[in-house]
XYZ file of C-alpha atoms in Angstrom:
207
model
C 52.408 124.870 224.447
C 49.741 125.179 221.098
C 47.428 122.812 220.361
C 45.701 122.164 216.882
C 42.408 120.414 216.511
C 41.302 117.432 218.714
C 40.134 114.632 217.819
C 36.416 114.261 219.386
C 32.871 113.203 217.947
C 30.511 115.516 216.183
C 27.427 114.762 219.329
C 28.280 113.224 222.222
C 26.178 111.930 225.287
C 25.436 114.486 228.076
C 23.910 112.279 230.255
C 26.157 113.114 233.830
C 27.031 109.171 234.818
C 27.991 108.329 231.155
C 30.195 111.867 230.634
C 32.263 110.580 233.876
C 32.143 106.834 232.591
C 33.805 107.802 229.556
C 35.948 110.612 230.427
C 37.902 107.654 233.031
C 38.103 105.411 230.734
C 39.876 108.665 227.609
C 41.813 110.149 230.729
C 43.728 105.827 230.947
C 43.718 105.938 227.836
C 45.751 109.133 227.382
C 48.695 108.404 230.475
C 49.159 105.587 228.415
C 47.330 103.464 231.142
C 45.344 101.285 227.518
C 44.546 98.229 228.835
C 42.531 99.830 231.422
C 40.667 102.518 230.268
C 40.024 98.897 227.522
C 38.185 96.932 230.903
C 37.096 100.036 232.052
C 35.250 100.932 228.981
C 32.973 97.695 228.730
C 32.184 97.481 231.808
C 30.222 100.732 231.678
C 28.795 98.521 228.711
C 27.843 96.489 231.142
C 25.664 99.678 232.264
C 24.908 101.548 229.605
C 24.496 98.424 226.889
C 25.316 98.753 222.989
C 26.052 102.804 222.856
C 28.871 103.824 220.401
C 30.838 106.226 222.054
C 31.817 103.009 224.838
C 32.183 101.071 222.112
C 34.629 103.481 219.850
C 36.778 104.502 223.273
C 37.282 101.111 223.901
C 38.408 100.611 220.398
C 41.090 102.977 220.753
C 42.518 101.526 223.744
C 42.216 97.714 222.252
C 44.788 99.463 219.300
C 47.201 101.204 221.337
C 47.709 98.172 223.345
C 48.180 96.304 220.394
C 45.317 94.143 220.136
C 43.679 94.482 216.698
C 41.188 92.208 215.741
C 39.881 93.270 219.035
C 39.526 96.952 218.245
C 38.558 96.005 215.099
C 35.589 94.129 216.200
C 35.005 97.683 218.478
C 35.201 99.867 216.247
C 32.702 98.346 213.402
C 30.370 98.330 216.861
C 30.667 100.998 217.991
C 29.185 102.379 213.359
C 26.391 100.008 214.306
C 25.587 101.148 217.799
C 22.065 102.002 218.349
C 22.872 104.239 220.543
C 25.802 107.652 219.702
C 27.276 105.068 216.860
C 30.142 106.248 215.401
C 31.873 106.556 211.955
C 34.444 103.765 211.594
C 38.129 105.866 211.440
C 40.358 105.762 208.292
C 43.759 103.835 208.466
C 46.970 103.900 206.562
C 50.129 102.559 206.641
C 52.864 104.815 208.643
C 54.586 104.893 204.979
C 50.863 106.575 203.673
C 51.399 108.821 206.507
C 54.757 110.158 205.923
C 53.251 110.421 202.000
C 50.726 112.665 203.412
C 53.303 114.938 205.596
C 55.726 115.316 202.390
C 52.738 116.161 200.728
C 51.858 118.789 203.527
C 55.297 120.334 203.325
C 55.913 119.657 199.674
C 52.625 122.846 199.741
C 54.300 125.135 201.663
C 53.661 128.166 200.816
C 57.544 130.147 200.819
C 57.385 131.755 204.286
C 55.809 128.798 206.128
C 59.031 127.045 203.900
C 60.824 128.915 205.471
C 59.588 128.865 208.669
C 59.576 124.824 208.634
C 63.313 125.114 208.088
C 63.455 126.572 211.550
C 61.825 123.406 213.317
C 62.071 119.639 214.361
C 59.374 117.590 212.735
C 57.928 114.620 214.944
C 55.766 112.323 213.651
C 55.002 109.155 215.885
C 51.024 107.408 216.458
C 50.104 109.159 220.001
C 51.411 111.450 222.092
C 53.070 111.425 225.836
C 50.776 111.782 228.102
C 52.709 114.458 229.508
C 52.647 116.816 226.163
C 48.632 116.584 227.019
C 48.984 116.699 230.385
C 47.247 121.147 229.758
C 44.369 119.589 226.724
C 40.494 118.680 227.256
C 40.425 116.305 225.054
C 42.073 112.810 224.674
C 43.108 113.345 221.334
C 44.628 116.321 219.293
C 46.017 115.564 215.732
C 49.198 117.743 216.290
C 51.174 119.981 218.625
C 53.715 123.216 218.368
C 55.953 123.233 221.497
C 58.626 125.380 221.765
C 59.510 128.353 222.008
C 57.019 131.516 218.782
C 60.038 132.537 216.194
C 59.892 136.077 217.704
C 61.325 134.717 220.973
C 63.929 131.975 220.130
C 67.155 131.799 221.097
C 68.922 129.895 218.599
C 71.861 128.813 221.825
C 67.412 126.948 223.654
C 65.318 124.657 223.060
C 64.529 123.685 219.048
C 60.879 124.329 217.734
C 58.997 121.166 217.326
C 55.564 120.543 215.418
C 53.998 117.123 217.048
C 51.664 115.141 214.051
C 49.893 111.745 215.354
C 49.025 109.109 212.904
C 46.072 107.100 215.075
C 44.607 110.399 215.459
C 44.401 111.363 212.285
C 42.855 107.919 211.407
C 40.909 108.455 214.502
C 39.283 111.873 213.238
C 39.148 111.454 209.545
C 36.313 109.610 207.149
C 38.658 108.912 204.391
C 42.327 108.717 202.797
C 41.117 112.358 200.657
C 40.257 114.181 204.703
C 43.320 112.840 206.230
C 45.916 113.985 203.127
C 43.202 117.348 203.227
C 43.766 117.441 207.635
C 47.135 116.690 207.749
C 48.294 119.422 205.217
C 45.928 121.982 207.871
C 47.323 120.457 210.698
C 50.839 121.041 209.476
C 49.696 124.763 208.235
C 47.931 125.587 211.764
C 50.963 124.606 214.482
C 53.483 126.473 211.685
C 50.824 129.785 212.718
C 51.526 129.291 216.001
C 55.669 128.675 215.147
C 55.277 132.374 214.205
C 53.272 133.440 216.270
C 49.192 133.875 214.348
C 46.741 135.374 216.458
C 43.052 132.587 215.774
C 41.982 135.066 212.925
C 45.998 134.764 210.770
C 45.087 131.410 211.967
C 42.175 131.045 210.679
C 44.259 132.839 206.657
C 45.392 130.211 206.711
C 42.587 127.853 206.768
C 42.467 126.889 210.313
C 41.258 128.286 213.116
């Protein structure tokens, strides 16, 4: 499997005790144990105070369990935090996310369009925990799963490209930025299917 860029803040607190707490929260989030993650984040805030990274991780966990009002409040607290504030996520409806994906597909050049027709596109809000088992970060924009084109067995597993809405929301500050990121992620994952190396992926606009 090949992953696209991870969703991470531009700058992170490197204090070891806080890093351990933060990693524990995100591990719960990634493993679809978001309720436990939210509780861990709230407890960590009692120790570390008004910290944007902890508010943000808690917000993502609350969002994942459907507590959207609480999540939005926590995102705002993360944005206003006295230490390591984090920008608010971009919000798009599922239909708007699909439109961004459709636009990215329509913009594919012919070689990538042909390759895309050979893959299965999977859209979801969140990645299944098994897909992130080898990832170092709690979220990815997208992921390619399956054999590369040169090794494909037409009787075997279909190559899949995964794109995740919530990760794009969390990693983008505007709808325009989200549209661009969806396009770059799709192109990047198609590049993995074609067996491109990092230099060739750079030529697609994202290495």
